[in-house]
Coordinates of C-alpha atoms and ligand atoms in Angstrom, one line a residue:
X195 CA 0.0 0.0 0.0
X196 CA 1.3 3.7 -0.9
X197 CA 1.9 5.6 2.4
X198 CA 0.2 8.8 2.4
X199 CA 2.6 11.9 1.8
X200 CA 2.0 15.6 3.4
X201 CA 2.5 16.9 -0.2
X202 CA 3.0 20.8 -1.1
X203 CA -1.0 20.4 -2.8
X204 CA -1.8 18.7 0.1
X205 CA -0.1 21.4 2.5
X206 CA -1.5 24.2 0.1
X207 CA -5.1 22.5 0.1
X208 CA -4.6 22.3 4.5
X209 CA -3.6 26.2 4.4
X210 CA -6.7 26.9 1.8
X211 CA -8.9 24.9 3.9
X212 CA -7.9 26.6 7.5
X213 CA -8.0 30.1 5.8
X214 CA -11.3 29.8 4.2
X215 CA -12.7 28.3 7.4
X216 CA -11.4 30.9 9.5
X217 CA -12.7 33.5 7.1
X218 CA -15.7 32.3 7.0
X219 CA -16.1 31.8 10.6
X220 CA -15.3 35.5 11.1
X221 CA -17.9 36.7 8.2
X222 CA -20.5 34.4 9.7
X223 CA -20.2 36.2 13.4
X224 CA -19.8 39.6 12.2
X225 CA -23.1 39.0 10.2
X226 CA -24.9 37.5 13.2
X227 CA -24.1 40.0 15.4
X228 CA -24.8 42.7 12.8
X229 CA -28.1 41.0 12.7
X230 CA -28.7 41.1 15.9
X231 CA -27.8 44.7 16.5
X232 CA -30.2 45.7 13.5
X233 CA -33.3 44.1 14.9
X234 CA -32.5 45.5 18.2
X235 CA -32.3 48.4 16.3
X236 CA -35.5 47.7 14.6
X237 CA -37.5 46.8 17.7
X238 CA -36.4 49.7 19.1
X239 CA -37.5 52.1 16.6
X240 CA -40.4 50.5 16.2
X241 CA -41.1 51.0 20.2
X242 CA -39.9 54.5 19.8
X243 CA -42.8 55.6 17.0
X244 CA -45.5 53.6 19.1
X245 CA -44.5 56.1 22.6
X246 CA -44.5 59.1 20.1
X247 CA -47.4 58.5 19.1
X248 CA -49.1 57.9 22.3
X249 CA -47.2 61.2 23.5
X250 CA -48.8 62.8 20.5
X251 CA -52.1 61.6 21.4
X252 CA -51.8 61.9 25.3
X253 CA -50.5 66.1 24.2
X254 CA -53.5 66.5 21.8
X255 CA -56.0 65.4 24.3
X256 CA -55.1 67.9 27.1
X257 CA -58.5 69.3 27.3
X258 CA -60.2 66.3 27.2
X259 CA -61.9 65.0 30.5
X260 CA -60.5 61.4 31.5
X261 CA -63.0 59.2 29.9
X262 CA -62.0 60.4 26.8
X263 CA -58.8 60.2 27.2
X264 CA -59.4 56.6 28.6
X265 CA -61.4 55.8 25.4
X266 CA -59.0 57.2 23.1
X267 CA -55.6 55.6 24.7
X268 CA -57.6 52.0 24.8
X269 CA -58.2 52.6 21.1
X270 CA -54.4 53.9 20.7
X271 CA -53.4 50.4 22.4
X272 CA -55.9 48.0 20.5
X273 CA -54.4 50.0 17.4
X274 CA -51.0 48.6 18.7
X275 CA -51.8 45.1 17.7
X276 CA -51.0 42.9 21.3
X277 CA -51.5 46.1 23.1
X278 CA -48.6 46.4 25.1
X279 CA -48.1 49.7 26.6
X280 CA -48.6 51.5 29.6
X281 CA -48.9 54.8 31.1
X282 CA -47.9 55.3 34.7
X283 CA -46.9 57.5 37.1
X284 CA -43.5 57.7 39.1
X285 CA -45.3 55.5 41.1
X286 CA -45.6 52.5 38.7
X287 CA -49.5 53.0 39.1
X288 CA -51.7 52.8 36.1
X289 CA -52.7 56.3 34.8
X290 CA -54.8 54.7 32.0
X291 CA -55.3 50.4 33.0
X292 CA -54.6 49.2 29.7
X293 CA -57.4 47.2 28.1
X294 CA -55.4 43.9 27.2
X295 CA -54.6 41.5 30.0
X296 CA -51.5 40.9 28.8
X297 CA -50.1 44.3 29.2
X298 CA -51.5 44.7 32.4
X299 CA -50.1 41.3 33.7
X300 CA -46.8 42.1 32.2
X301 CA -43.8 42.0 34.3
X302 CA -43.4 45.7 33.4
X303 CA -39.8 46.8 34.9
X304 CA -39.0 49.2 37.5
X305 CA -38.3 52.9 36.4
X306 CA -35.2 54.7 36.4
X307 CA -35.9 57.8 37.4
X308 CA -32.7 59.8 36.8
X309 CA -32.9 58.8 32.8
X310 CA -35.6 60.1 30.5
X311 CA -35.5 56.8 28.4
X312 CA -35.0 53.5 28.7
X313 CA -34.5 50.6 26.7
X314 CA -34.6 47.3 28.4
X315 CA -34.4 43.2 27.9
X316 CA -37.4 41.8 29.9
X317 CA -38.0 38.3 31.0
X318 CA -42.0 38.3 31.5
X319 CA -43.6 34.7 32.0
X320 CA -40.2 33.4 30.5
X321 CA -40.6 35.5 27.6
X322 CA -38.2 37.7 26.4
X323 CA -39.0 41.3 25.3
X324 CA -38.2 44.8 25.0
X325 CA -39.5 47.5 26.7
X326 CA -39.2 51.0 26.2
X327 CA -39.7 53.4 28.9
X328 CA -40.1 57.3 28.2
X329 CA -40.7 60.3 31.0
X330 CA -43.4 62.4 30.2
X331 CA -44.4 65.4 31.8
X332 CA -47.7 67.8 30.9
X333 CA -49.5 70.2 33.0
X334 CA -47.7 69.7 35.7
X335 CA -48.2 66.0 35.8
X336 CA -45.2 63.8 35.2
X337 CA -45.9 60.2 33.8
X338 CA -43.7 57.4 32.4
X339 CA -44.7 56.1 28.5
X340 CA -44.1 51.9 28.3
X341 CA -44.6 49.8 25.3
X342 CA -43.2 46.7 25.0
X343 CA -43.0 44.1 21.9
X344 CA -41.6 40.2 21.9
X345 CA -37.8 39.1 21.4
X346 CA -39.7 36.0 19.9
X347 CA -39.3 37.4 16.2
X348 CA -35.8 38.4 16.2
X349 CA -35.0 35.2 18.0
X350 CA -36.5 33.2 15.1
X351 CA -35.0 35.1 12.5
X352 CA -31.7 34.8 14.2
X353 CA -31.7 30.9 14.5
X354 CA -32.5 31.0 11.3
X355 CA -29.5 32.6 10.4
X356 CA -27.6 30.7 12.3
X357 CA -28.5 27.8 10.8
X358 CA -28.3 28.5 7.6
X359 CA -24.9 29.2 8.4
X360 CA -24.0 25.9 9.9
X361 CA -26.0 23.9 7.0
X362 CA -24.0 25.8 4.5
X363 CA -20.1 25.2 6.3
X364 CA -20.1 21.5 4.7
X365 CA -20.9 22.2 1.9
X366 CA -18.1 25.6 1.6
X367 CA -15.6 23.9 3.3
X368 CA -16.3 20.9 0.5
X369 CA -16.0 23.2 -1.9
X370 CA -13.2 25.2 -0.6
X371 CA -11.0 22.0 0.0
X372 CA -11.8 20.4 -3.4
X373 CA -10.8 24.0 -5.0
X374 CA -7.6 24.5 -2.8
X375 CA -6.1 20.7 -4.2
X376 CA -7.2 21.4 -7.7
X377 CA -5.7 25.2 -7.8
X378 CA -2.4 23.5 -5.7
X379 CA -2.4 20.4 -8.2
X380 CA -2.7 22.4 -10.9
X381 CA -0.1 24.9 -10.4
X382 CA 2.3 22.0 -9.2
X383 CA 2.0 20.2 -12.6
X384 CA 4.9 21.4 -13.7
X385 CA 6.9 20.1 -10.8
X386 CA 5.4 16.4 -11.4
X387 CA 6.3 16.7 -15.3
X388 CA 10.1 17.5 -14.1
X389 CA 10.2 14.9 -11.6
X390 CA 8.6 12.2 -14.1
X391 CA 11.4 13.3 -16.6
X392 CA 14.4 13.7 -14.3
X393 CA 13.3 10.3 -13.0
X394 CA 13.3 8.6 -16.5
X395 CA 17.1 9.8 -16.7
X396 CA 19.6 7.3 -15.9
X397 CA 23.7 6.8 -16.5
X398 CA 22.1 4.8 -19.6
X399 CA 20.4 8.8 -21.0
X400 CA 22.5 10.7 -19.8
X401 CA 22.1 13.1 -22.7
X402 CA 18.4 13.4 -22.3
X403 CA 16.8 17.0 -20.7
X404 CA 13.9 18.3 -18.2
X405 CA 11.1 20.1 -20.1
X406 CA 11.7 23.7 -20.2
X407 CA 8.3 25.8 -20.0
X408 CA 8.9 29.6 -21.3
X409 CA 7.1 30.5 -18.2
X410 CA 9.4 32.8 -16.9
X411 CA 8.6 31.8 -13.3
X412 CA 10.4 29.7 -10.8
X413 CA 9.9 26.3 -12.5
X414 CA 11.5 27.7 -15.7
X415 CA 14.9 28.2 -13.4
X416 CA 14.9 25.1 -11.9
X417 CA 14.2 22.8 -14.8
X418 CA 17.1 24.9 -16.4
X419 CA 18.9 24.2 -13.2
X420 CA 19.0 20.9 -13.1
X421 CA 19.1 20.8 -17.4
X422 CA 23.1 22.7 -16.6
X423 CA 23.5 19.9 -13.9
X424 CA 23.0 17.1 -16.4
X425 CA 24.8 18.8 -18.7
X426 CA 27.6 18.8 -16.1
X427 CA 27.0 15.3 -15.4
X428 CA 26.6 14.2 -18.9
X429 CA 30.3 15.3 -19.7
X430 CA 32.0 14.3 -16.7
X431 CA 30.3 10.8 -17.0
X432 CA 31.3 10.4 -21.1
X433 CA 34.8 11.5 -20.0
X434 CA 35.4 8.6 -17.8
X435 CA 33.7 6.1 -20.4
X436 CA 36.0 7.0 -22.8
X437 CA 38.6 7.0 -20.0
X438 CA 37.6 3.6 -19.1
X439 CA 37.4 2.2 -23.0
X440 CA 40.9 4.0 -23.6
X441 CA 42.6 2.2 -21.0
X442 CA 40.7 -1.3 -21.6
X443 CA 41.9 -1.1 -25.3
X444 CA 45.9 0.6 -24.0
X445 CA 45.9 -3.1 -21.4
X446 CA 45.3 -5.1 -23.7
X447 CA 48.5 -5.1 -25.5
X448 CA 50.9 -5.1 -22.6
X449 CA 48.1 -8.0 -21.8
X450 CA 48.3 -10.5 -24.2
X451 CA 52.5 -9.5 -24.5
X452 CA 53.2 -11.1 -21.2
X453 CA 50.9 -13.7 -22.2
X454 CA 52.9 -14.9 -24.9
X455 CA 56.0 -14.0 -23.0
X456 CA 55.1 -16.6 -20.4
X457 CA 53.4 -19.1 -22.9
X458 CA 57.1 -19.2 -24.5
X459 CA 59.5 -19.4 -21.7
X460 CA 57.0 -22.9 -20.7
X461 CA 58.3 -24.3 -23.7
X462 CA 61.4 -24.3 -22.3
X463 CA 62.1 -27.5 -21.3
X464 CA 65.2 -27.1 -18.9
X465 CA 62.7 -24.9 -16.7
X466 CA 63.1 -25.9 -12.9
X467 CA 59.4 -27.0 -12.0
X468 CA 58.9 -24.0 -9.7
X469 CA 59.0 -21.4 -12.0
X470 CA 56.9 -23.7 -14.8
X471 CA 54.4 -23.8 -11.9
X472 CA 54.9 -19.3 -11.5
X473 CA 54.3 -19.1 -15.5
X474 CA 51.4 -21.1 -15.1
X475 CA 49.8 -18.8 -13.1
X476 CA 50.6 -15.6 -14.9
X477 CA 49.0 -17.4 -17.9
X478 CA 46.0 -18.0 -15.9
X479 CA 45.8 -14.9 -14.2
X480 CA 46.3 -12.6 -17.7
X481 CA 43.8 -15.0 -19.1
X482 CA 41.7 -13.2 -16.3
X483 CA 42.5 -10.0 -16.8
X484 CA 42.2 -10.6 -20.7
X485 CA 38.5 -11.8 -20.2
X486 CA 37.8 -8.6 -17.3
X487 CA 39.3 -6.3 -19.8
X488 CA 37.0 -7.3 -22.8
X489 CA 34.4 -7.2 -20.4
X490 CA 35.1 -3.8 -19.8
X491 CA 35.4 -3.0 -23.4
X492 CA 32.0 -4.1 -24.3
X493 CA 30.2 -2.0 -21.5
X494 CA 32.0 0.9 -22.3
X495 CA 31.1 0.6 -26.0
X496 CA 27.7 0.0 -25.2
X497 CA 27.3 2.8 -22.5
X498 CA 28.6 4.9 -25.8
X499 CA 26.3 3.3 -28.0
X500 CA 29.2 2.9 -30.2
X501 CA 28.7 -0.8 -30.5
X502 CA 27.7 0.3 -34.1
X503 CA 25.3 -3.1 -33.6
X504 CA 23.1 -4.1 -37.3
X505 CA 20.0 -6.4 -36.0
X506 CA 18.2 -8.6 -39.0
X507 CA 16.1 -11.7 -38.2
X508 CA 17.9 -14.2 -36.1
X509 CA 16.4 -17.7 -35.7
X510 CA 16.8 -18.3 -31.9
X511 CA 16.9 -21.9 -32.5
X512 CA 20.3 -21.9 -34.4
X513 CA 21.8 -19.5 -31.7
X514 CA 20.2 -21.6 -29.1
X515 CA 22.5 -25.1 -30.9
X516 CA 25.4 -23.1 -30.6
X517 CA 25.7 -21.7 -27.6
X518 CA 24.8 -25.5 -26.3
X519 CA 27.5 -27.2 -28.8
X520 CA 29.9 -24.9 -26.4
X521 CA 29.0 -25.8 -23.1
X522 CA 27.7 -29.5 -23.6
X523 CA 31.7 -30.8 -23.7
X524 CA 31.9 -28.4 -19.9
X525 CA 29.0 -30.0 -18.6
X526 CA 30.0 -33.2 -19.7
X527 CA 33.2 -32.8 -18.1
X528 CA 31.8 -31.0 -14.9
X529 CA 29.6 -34.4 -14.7
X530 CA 26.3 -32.1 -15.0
X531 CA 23.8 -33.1 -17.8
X532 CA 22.5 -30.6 -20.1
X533 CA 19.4 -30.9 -21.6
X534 CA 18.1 -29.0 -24.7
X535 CA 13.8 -28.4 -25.6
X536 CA 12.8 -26.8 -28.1
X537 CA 9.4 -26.3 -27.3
X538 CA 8.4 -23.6 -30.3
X539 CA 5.9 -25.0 -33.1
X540 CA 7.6 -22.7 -35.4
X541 CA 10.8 -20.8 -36.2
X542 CA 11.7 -18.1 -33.8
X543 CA 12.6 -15.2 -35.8
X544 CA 13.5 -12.1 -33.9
X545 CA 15.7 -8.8 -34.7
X546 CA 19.0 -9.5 -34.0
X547 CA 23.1 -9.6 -33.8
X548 CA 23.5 -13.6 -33.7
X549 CA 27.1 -13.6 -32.1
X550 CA 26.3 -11.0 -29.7
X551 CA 22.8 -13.3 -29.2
X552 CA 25.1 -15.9 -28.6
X553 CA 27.1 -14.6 -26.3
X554 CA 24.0 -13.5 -23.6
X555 CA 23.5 -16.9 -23.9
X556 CA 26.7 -18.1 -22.9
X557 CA 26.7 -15.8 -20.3
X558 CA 23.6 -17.7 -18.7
X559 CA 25.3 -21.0 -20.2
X560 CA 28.4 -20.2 -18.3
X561 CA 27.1 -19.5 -14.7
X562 CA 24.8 -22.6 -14.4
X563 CA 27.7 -24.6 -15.6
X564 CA 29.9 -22.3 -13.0
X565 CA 27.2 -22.7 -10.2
X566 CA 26.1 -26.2 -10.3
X567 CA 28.0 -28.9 -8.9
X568 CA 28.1 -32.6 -10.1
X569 CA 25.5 -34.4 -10.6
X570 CA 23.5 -31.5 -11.4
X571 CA 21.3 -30.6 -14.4
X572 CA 21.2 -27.8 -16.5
X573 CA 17.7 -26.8 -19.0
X574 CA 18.1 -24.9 -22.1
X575 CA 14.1 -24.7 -23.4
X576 CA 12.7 -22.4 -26.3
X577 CA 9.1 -21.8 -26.7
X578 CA 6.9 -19.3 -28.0
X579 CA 4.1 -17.6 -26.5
X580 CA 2.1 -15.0 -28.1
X581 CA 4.4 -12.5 -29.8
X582 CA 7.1 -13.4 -28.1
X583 CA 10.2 -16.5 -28.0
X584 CA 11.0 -17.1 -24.3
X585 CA 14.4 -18.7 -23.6
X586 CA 15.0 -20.2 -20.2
X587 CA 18.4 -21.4 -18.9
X588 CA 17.3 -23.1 -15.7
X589 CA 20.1 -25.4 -13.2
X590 CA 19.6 -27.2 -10.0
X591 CA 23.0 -25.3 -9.0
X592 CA 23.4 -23.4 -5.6
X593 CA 20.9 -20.2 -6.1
X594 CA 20.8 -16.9 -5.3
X595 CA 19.8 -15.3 -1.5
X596 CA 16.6 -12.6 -1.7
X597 CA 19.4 -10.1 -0.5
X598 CA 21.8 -10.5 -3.8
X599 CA 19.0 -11.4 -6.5
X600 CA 18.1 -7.8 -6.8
X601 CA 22.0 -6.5 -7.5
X602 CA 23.0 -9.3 -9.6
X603 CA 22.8 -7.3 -13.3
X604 CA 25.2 -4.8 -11.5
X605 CA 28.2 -4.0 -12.4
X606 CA 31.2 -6.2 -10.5
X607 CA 28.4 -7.2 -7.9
X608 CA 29.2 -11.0 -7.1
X609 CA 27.1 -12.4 -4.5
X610 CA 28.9 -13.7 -1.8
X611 CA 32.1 -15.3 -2.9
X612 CA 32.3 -17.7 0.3
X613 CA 29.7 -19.6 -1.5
X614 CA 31.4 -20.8 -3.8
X615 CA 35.1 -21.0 -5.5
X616 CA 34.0 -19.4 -8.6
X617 CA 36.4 -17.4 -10.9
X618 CA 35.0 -14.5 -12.2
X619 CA 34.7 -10.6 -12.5
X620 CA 31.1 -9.8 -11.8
X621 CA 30.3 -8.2 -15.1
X622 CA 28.9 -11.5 -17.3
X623 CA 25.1 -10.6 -16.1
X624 CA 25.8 -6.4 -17.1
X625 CA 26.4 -7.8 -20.5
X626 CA 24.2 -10.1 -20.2
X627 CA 21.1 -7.4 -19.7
X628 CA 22.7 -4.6 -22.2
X629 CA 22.3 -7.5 -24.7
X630 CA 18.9 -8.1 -24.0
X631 CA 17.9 -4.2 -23.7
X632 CA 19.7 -3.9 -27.1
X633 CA 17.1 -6.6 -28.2
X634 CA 13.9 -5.3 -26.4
X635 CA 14.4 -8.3 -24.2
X636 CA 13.4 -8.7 -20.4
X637 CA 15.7 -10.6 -18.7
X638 CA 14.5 -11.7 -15.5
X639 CA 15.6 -14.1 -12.7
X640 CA 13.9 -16.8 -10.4
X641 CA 16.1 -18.0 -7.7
X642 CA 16.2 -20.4 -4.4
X643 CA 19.1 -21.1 -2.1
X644 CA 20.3 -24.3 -2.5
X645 CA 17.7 -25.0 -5.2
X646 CA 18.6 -23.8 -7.9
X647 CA 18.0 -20.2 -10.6
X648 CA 16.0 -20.2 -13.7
X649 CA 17.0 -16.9 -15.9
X650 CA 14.5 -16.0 -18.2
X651 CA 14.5 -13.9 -21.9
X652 CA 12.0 -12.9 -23.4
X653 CA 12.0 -11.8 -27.3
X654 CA 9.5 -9.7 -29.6
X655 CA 9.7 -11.7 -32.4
X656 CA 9.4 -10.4 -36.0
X657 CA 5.3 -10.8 -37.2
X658 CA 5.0 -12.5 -40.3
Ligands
ADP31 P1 30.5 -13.6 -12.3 O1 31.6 -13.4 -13.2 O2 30.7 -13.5 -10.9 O3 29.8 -14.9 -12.7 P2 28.0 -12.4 -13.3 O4 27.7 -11.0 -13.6 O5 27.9 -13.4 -14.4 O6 29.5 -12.4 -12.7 O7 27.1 -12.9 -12.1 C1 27.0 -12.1 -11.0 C2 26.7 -13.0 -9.7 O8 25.4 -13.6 -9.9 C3 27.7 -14.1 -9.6 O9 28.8 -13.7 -8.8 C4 26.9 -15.2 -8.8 O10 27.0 -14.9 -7.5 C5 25.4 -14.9 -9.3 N1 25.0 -15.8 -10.3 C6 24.9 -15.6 -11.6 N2 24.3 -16.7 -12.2 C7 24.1 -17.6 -11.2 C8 23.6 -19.0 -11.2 N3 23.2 -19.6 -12.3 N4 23.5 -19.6 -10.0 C9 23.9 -19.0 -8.9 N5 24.4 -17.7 -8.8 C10 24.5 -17.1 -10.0

């Protein structure tokens, strides 16, 4: 399973998020409380034109005897809808009883006498409202004006508000996240396209480059960054192939001279058996250097792609014969038996060099017959599948651990030695895959301890 990674988009998506909720957590209260503070408001005024008008109507019936006025303020209240107001004296006694039983058995709240209006949150019978309380003062005769009106409307409103709030904050914060990781992903494109490309550059491409976007921002500067860092790269690496191909080719000379050297001073006969025994050994051991050094060679040609390699249809069968007619007499003498199944119901034509074909095989051929000891068996089988020739070099020889398998197409990598007393250089296998990669070949490898390894090729082969 992928772990999860804090990304930038993910990081830029977090920051989006925690902005866009704190924004709109901050919106949301201002607006409530503005709200709020404009219904107050609104009750308030509303309160304020009801005692003006009953201050208007108390001033215009002056000379009216009380009944009147009585009459005329019960109509004023009935007017008022719920009828909540008042008229009392500093007292709190009723100057006119109001004609609704609500506003007479309203908790009406005590007066303030030092202010000449006052504008007050009530509980009455677990109610909320608003009262507003005016002095008033006329012939003589000072009076306090009270109308009150319920909270219950604002309260509604208000909830509602509130909860259209809340209802909405999914939905914004959905749409706010989803928007932050498409902006973030979309304006980190460019950084996946230059890590896709900078990943798809190996030693093997060298000479390859990063997109460069005329964008003129920060991602042009780094892709051209890293573009002069390959650049860099790509010389100092071709320098030290051609270093290493120079001095494979200079070696070989001096090589194979104190090859011969040594071949000819064994002939000599009157040689003490000491010093036939030391030229045996610098034979063997220049024969080693000769094969390390040819080995060398072919990788650094290949890492140039100067192997100047033709391909035209190879028959894997006839490769196959001969790399077999050069290791049967080995396994013969080994005591290992080889076996040879040509599985494929018709000719296995694929685009190819046959020597260097022949070669990856001998490669496999030469390291099952190297890593198999007596009486062991050694399967060579050819069959076709599809569009593709599979060869399979399979022994019952001593395996591979989980811990090499992985490293064995590296370069002078040689699982451990201990193992077994095997000569060799650790670059058979390099070859071994540059050959198939030159053919569009996988090569793969099975392997158990003990049990044995099965190395696998498999070919396009040619349609038709
Ligand atoms: P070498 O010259 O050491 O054989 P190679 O590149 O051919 O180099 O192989 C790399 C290593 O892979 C070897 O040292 C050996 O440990 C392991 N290996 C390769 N083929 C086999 C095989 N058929 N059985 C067991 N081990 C193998």
């Amino acid at each position: 399973m992928r772990r999860f990674q804090f990304t930038i988009s993910w990081r830029l998506t977090v920051w989006f998020f925690s902005i866009f909720f704190l924004g709109w957590l901050l919106f949301g209260l201002a607006m409530g409380l503005s709200l709020k503070s404009s219904l107050t408001n609104e009750r308030y005024q509303t309160l304020a034109r009801r005692l003006d008008r009953l201050q208007q109507l108390l001033d215009n019936s002056a000379d009216e005897n009380q009944a009147d006025r009585v009459q005329e303020f019960t109509d004023f209240a009935r007017a008022t809808g719920n009828g909540l107001a008042e008229v009392r004296d500093a007292n709190g006694n009723g100057i006119f009883p109001s004609p609704s039983a609500a506003a007479r058995n309203f908790s009406w709240p005590k007066v303030d006498s030092a202010k000449t209006e006052q504008f007050l949150h009530v509980l009455s019978s677990g109610q909320p409202y608003w009262v507003l309380i005016r002095s008033y003062s006329a012939q003589g005769r000072s009076a306090y004006l009270f109308a009150a009106a319920p909270e219950a409307g604002n309260l509604i409103i208000l909830a509602g508000f509130w909860r259209a709030l809340l209802l909405s904050a999914p939905v914004l914060l959905l749409v706010s996240s989803i928007g932050g990781y498409w902006l973030s992903r979309t304006a980190l494109r460019p950084v996946d396209r230059i890590t896709a490309a900078a990943h798809s550059i190996s030693i093997r491409n060298l000479s390859e480059r990063l997109p460069v976007r005329r964008s003129g921002d920060e991602l042009q500067r780094l892709a051209e960054t890293c573009n002069a860092m390959l650049e860099r790269l790509d010389s100092a690496v071709t320098q030290l192939r051609r270093f290493t191909a120079d001095a494979s080719h200079e070696l070989r000379g001096p090589i194979s001279f104190v090859r011969t050297v040594a071949e000819v001073a064994l002939r000599n006969t009157k040689m003490d058996e000491e010093s036939g025994k030391a030229f045996q050994e610098i034979i063997e051991e220049t024969e080693k250097a000769a094969e390390l050094l040819e080995g060398m060679l072919t990788l650094a040609r290949a890492d140039a792609s100067s192997a100047g390699v033709a391909l035209e249809p190879v028959e894997l069968n006839a490769v196959l014969s001969e790399a077999c007619t050069l290791a049967r007499p080995i396994a013969e003498t080994k005591g290992l038996t080889l076996l040879v199944n040509n599985h494929a119901s018709r000719p296995a034509i694929i685009l190819g060099d046959f020597s260097i074909l022949r070669r990856l095989l001998w490669i496999l051929l030469d390291n099952a017959l190297k890593y198999t000891e007596a009486p062991g068996l050694i399967e060579v089988s050819l069959t076709i599948v599809a569009a593709h020739a599979l060869i399979a070099v399979k022994d019952s020889g001593i395996g591979i651990d989980d811990e090499s398998l992985p490293h064995i197409f590296d370069r002078f990598y040689r699982a451990d030695p201990s193992r077994s007393q095997v000569e060799g250089c650790g670059l058979g296998l390099a070859i071994a895959k540059w050959i198939a990669d030159l053919h569009q070949a996988e090569l793969s490898v099975s392997s158990k301890l003990r049990q044995g390894s099965t190395f696998l090729i498999v070919f396009p082969i040619v349609s038709g």
